mmCIF file of C-alpha atoms in Angstrom:
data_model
loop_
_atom_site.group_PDB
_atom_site.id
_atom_site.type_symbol
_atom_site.label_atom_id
_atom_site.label_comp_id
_atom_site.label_asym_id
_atom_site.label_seq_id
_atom_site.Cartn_x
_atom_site.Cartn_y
_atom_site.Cartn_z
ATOM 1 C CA UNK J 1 -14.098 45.682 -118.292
ATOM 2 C CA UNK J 2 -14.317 42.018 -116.993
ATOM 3 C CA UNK J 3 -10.551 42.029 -116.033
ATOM 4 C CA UNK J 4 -11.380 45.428 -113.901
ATOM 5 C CA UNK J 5 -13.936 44.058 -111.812
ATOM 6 C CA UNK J 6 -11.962 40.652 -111.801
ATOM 7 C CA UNK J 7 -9.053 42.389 -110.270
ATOM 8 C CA UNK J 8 -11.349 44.486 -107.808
ATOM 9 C CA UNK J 9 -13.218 41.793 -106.802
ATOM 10 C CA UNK J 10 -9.589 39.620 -106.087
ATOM 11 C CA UNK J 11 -8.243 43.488 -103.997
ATOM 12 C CA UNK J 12 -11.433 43.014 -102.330
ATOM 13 C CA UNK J 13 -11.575 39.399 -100.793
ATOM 14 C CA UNK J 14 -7.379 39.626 -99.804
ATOM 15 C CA UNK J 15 -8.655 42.897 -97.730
ATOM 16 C CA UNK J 16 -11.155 41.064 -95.676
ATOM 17 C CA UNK J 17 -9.017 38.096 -95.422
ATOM 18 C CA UNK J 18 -6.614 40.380 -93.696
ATOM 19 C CA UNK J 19 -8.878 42.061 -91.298
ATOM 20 C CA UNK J 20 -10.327 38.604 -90.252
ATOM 21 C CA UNK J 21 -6.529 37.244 -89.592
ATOM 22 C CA UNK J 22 -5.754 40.503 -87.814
ATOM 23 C CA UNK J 23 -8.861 40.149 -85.500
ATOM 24 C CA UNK J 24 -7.650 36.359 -84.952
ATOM 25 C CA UNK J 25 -4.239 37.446 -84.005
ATOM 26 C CA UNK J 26 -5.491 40.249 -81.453
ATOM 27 C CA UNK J 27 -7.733 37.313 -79.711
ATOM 28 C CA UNK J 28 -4.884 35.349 -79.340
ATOM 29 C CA UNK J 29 -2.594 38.174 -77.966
ATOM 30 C CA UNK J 30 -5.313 38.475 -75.627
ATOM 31 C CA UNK J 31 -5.703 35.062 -74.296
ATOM 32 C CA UNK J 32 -2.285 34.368 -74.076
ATOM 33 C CA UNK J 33 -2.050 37.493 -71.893
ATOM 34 C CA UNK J 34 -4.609 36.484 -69.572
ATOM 35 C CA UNK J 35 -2.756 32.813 -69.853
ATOM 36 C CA UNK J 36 0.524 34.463 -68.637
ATOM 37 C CA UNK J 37 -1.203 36.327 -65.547
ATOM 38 C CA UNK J 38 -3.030 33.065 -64.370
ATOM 39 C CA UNK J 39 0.460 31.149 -64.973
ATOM 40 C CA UNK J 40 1.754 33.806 -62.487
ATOM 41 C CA UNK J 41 -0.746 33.670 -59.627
ATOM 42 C CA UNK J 42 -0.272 30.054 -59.763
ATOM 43 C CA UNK J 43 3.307 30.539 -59.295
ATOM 44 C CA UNK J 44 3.073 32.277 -56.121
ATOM 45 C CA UNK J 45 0.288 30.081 -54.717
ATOM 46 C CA UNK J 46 2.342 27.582 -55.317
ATOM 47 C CA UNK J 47 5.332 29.082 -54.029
ATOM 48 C CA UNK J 48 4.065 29.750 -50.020
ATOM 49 C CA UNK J 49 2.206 26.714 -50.186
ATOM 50 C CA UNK J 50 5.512 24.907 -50.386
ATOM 51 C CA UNK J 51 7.408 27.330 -47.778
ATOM 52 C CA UNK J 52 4.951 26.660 -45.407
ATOM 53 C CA UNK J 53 4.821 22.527 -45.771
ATOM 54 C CA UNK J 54 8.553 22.511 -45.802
ATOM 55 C CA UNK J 55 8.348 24.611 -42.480
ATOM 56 C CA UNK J 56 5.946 21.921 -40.925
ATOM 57 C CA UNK J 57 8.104 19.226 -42.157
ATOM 58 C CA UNK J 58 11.251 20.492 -40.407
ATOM 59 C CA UNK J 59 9.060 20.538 -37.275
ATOM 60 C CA UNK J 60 7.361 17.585 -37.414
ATOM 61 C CA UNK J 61 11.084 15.635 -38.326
ATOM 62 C CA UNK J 62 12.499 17.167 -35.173
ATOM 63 C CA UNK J 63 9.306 15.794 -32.579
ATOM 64 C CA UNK J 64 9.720 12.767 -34.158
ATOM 65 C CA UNK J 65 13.608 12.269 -33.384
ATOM 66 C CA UNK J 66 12.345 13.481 -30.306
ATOM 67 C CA UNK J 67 9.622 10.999 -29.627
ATOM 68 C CA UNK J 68 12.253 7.670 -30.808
ATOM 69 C CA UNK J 69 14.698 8.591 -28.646
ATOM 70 C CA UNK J 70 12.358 8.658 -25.685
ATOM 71 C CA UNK J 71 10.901 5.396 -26.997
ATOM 72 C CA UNK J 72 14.503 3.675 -26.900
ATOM 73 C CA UNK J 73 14.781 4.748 -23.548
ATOM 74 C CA UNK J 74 12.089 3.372 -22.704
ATOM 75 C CA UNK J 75 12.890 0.015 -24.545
ATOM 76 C CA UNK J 76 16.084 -0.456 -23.050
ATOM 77 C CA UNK J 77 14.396 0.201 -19.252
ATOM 78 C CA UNK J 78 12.280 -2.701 -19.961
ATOM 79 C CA UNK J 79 15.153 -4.905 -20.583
ATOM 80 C CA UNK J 80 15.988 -4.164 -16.923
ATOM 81 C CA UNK J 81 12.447 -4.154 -15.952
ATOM 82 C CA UNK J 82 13.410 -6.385 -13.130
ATOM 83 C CA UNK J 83 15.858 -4.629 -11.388
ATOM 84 C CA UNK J 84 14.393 -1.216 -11.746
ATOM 85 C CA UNK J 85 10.308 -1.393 -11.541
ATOM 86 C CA UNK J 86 10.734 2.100 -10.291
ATOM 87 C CA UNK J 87 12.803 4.156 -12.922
ATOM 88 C CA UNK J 88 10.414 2.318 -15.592
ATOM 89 C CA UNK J 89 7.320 3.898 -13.917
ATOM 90 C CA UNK J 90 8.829 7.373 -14.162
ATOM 91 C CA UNK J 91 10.415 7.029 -17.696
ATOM 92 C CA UNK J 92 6.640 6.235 -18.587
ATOM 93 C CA UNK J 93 5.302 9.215 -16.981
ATOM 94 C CA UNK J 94 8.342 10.948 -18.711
ATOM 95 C CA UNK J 95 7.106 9.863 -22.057
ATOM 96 C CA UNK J 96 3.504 10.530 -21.631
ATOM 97 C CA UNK J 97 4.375 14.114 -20.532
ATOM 98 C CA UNK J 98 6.417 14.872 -23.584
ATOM 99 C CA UNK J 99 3.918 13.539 -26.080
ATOM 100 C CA UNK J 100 1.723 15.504 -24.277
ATOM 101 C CA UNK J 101 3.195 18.265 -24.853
ATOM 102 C CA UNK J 102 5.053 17.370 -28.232
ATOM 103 C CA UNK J 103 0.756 17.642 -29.214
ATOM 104 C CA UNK J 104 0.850 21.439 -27.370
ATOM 105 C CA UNK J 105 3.782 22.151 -29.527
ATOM 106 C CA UNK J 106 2.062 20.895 -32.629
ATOM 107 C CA UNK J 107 -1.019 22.887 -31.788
ATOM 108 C CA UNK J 108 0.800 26.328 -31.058
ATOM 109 C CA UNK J 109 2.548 25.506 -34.471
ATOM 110 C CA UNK J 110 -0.453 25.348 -36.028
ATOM 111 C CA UNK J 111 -2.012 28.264 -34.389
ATOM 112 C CA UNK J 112 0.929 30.694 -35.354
ATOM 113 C CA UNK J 113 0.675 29.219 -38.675
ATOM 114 C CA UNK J 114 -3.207 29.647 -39.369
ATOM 115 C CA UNK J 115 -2.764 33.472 -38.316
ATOM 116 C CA UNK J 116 0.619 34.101 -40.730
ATOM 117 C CA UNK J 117 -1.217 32.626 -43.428
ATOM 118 C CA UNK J 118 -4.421 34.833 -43.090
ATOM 119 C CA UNK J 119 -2.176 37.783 -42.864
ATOM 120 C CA UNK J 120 -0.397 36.871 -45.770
ATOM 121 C CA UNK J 121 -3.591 36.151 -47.754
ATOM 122 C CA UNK J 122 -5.450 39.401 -46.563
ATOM 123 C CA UNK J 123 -2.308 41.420 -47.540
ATOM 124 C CA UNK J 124 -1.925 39.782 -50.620
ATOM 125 C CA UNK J 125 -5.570 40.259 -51.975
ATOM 126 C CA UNK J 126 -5.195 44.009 -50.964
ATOM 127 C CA UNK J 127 -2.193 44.277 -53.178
ATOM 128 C CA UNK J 128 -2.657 45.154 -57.147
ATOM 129 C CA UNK J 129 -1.316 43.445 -59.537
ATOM 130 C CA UNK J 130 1.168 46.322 -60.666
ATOM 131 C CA UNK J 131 2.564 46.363 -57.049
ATOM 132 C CA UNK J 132 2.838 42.870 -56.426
ATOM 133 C CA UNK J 133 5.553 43.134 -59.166
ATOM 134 C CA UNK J 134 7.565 45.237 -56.715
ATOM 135 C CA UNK J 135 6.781 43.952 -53.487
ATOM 136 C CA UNK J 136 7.415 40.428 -52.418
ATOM 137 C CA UNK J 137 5.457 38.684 -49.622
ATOM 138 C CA UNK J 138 6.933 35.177 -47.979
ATOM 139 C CA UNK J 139 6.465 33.101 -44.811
ATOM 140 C CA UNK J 140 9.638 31.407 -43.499
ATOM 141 C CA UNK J 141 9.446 29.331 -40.319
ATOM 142 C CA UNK J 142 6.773 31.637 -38.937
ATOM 143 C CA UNK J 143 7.724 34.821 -39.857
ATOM 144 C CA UNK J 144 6.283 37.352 -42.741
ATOM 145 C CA UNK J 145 8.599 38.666 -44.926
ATOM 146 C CA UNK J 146 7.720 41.615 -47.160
ATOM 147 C CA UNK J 147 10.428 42.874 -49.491
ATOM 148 C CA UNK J 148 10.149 45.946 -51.199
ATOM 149 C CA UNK J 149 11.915 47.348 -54.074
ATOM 150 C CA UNK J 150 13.896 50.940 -53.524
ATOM 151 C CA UNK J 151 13.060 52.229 -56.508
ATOM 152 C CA UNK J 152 9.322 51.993 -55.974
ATOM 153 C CA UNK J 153 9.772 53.212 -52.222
ATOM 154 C CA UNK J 154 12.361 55.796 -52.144
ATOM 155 C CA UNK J 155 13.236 58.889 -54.170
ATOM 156 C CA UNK J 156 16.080 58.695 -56.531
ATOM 157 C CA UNK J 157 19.466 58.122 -54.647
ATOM 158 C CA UNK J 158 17.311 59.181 -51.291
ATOM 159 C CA UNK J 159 15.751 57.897 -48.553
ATOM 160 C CA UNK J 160 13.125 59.782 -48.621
ATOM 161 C CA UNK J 161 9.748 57.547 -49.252
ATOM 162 C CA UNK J 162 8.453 58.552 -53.278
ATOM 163 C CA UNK J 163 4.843 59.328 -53.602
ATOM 164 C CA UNK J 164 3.788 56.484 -55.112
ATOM 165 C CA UNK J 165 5.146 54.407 -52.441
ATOM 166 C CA UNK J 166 2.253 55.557 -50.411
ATOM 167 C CA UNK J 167 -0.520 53.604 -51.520
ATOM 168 C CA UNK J 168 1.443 50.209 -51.143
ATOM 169 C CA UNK J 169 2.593 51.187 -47.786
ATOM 170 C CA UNK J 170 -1.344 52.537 -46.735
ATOM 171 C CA UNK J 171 -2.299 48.795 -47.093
ATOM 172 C CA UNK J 172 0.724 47.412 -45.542
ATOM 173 C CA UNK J 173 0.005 50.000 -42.243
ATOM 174 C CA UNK J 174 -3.654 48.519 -42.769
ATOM 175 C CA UNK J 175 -2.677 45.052 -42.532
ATOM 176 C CA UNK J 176 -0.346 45.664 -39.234
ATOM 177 C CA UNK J 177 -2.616 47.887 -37.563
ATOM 178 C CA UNK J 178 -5.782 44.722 -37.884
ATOM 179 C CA UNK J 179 -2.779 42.317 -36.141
ATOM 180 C CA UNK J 180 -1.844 43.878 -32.837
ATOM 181 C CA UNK J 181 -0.419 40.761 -31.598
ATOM 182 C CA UNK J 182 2.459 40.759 -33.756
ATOM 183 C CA UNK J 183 5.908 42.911 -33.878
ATOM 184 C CA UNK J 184 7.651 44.657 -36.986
ATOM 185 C CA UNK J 185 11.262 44.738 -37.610
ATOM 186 C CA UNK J 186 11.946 47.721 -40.664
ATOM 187 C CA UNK J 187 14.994 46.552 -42.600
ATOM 188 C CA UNK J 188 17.008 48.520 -44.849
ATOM 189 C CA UNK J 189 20.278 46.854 -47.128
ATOM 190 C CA UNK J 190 21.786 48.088 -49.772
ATOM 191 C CA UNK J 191 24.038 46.742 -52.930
ATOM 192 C CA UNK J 192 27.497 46.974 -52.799
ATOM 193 C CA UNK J 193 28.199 50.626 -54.416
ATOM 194 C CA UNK J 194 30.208 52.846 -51.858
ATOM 195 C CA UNK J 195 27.684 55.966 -51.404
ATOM 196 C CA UNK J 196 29.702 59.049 -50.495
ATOM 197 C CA UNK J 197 27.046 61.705 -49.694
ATOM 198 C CA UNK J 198 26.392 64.991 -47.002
ATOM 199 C CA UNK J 199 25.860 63.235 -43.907
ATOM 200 C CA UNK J 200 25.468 59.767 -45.289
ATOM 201 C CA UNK J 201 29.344 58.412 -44.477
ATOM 202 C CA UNK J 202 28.316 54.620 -46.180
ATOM 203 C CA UNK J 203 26.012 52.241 -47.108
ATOM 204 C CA UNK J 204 25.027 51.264 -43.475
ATOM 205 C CA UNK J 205 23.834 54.876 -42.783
ATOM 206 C CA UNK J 206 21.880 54.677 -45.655
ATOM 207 C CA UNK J 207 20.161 51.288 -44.771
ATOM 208 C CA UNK J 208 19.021 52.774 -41.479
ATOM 209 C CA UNK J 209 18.012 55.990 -42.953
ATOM 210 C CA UNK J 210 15.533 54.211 -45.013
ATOM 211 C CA UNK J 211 14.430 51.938 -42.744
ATOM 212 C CA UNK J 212 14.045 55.034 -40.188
ATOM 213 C CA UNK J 213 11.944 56.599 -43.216
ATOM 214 C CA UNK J 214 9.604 53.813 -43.379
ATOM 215 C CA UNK J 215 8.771 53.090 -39.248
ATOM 216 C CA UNK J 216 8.176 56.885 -39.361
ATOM 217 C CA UNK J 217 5.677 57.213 -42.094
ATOM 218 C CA UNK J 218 4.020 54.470 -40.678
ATOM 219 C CA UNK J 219 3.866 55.939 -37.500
ATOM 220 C CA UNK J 220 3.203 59.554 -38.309
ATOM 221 C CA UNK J 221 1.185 59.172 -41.452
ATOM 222 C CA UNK J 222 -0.726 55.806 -40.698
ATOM 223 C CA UNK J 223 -1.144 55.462 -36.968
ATOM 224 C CA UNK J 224 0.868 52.405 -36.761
ATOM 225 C CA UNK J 225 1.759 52.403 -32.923
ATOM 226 C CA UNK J 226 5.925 52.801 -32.509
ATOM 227 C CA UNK J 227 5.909 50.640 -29.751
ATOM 228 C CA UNK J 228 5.831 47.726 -32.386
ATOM 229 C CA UNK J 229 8.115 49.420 -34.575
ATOM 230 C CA UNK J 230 12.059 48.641 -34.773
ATOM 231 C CA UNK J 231 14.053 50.221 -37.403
ATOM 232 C CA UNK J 232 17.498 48.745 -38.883
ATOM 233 C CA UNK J 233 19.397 48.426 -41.163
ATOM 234 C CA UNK J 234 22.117 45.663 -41.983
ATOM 235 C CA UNK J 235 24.055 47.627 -45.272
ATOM 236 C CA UNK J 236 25.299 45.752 -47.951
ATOM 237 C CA UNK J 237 26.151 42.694 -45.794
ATOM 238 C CA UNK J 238 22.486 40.699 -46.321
ATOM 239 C CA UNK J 239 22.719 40.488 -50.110
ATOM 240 C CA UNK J 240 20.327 37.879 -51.754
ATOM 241 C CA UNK J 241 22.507 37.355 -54.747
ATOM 242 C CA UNK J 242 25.676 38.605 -55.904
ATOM 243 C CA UNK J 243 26.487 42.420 -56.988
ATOM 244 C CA UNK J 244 28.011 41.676 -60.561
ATOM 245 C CA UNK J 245 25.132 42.550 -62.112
ATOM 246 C CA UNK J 246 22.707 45.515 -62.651
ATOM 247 C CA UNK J 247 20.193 42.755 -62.107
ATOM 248 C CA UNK J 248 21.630 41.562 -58.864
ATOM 249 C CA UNK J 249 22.523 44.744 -57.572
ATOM 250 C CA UNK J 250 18.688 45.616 -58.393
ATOM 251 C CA UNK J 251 17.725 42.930 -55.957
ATOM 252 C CA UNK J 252 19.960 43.495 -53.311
ATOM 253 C CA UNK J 253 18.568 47.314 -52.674
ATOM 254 C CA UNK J 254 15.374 46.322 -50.570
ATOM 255 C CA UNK J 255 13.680 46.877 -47.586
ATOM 256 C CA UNK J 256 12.128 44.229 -45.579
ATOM 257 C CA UNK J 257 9.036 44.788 -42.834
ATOM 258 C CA UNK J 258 9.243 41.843 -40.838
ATOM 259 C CA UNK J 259 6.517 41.024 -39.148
ATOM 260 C CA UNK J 260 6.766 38.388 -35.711
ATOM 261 C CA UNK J 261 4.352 37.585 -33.051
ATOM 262 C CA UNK J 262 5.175 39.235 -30.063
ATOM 263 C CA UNK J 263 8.190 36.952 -28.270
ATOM 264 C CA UNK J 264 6.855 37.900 -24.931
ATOM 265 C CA UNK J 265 3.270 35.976 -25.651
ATOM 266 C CA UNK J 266 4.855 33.614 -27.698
ATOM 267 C CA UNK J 267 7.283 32.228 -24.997
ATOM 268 C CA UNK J 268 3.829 32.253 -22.678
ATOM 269 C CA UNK J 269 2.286 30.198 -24.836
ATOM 270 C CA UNK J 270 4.873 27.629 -25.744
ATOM 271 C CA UNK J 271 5.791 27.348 -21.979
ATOM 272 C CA UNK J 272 2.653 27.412 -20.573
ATOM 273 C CA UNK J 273 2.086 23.951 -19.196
ATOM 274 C CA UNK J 274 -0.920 21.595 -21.050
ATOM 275 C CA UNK J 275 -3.859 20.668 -18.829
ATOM 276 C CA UNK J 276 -3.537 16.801 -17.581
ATOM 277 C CA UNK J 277 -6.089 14.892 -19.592
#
């Protein structure tokens, strides 16, 4: 009798140490979950944040070459300040002008900047989590890049947009439609895979069909004005990264919506000229 309830009491205790280490392990599952998703976000914070300060450093390198050679002009004027009172006067002038508006420059910069940011941010935030794995948002020297995936925007081996491409695309025609200042460009490319289908001759068809299919569903289906639409499509000649994988090819089947301020109001802006202080 005592080794019965020795040996039930022994089943007993190994039971509930197993429970309590499987309740342990599920906590842990969960935090390291939550762990990896926080990792993520960081990632792509991280990730614009250093597009965009690499963008401003290419800018502000260039006004500064800018800016020396102007100031060893100037430097080699005064060496002749005696001869040529006149030329140094005007150089001066020259150089004041230019820093003045080397600052304009800086300040458009930083407009156009401001506004792609906010736009990437507000598009970003709309985005789930589940669809920011297929769709890919950049800014590159002051233009927004969003990539999407085929396979989450078109039907199998179609160009016709899939149904649960519609949401995603909803908050993309949101965010275009609240910036009526800027221009989008519809991109299609493809892999590398000759497509031989009825009335598809190659892969460049194909690239502009699906870019076509995109400007017109946001067009017809979300009001986006066509004015501001441009459709293309550059085949398998923009890859990303090589075809010799299913991995690569996987990547290279995208569509881009490009989205630029307007060129017209840019060029107004950068050569409108700054008020004399």
């Amino acid at each position: 009798m005592n080794r019965t309830f020795a040996f039930v009491a022994l089943a007993t205790a190994i039971l509930f140490s197993g429970c309590a280490s499987k309740k342990d392990l599920l906590n842990c599952q969960t935090e390291n979950k939550d762990l990896q998703q926080k990792y993520q976000d960081t990632r792509e914070q991280l990730a614009t944040a250093t597009a965009n300060a690499n963008n401003y450093l290419e800018q502000l390198n260039a006004l500064r070459k800018t800016n020396e050679a102007l100031q060893q002009s100037l430097n080699q004027s005064l060496d002749n300040a005696g001869k040529n009172n006149v030329n140094i006067e005007k150089l001066v002038d020259q150089i004041n002008e230019s820093n003045q508006y080397i600052r304009h420059l800086v300040e458009v910069k930083s407009k156009s900047d401001s506004l792609n940011m906010v736009l990437t941010n507000n598009l970003t935030r709309s985005l789930s989590r589940e669809e920011l794995k297929e769709v890919d948002v950049q800014v590159l020297k002051g233009v927004v890049y969003i990539s999407l995936a085929d396979n989450m925007l078109y039907k199998s081996g179609s160009y016709e947009i899939s149904d649960r491409a519609a949401e995603t695309l909803s908050k993309i025609a949101k965010i275009i439609t609240d910036y009526k200042d800027y221009d989008v460009l519809i991109e299609g490319n493809t892999d590398d895979v000759p497509i031989s289908r009825e009335n598809i001759r190659n892969n460049w068809d194909l690239s502009c069909l699906r870019a076509s299919s995109v400007v017109q569903c946001l067009q017809n289906q979300y009001g986006v004005d066509p004015k501001r639409l441009t459709a293309g499509g550059r085949g398998e000649y923009n890859p990303l990264t090589n075809n010799n994988t299913e991995a690569g090819k996987q990547r290279n089947r995208r569509t881009q919506i490009i989205i630029t301020p307007k060129l017209d109001q840019f060029m107004d802006l950068i050569d409108k000229a700054p008020e004399n202080e």
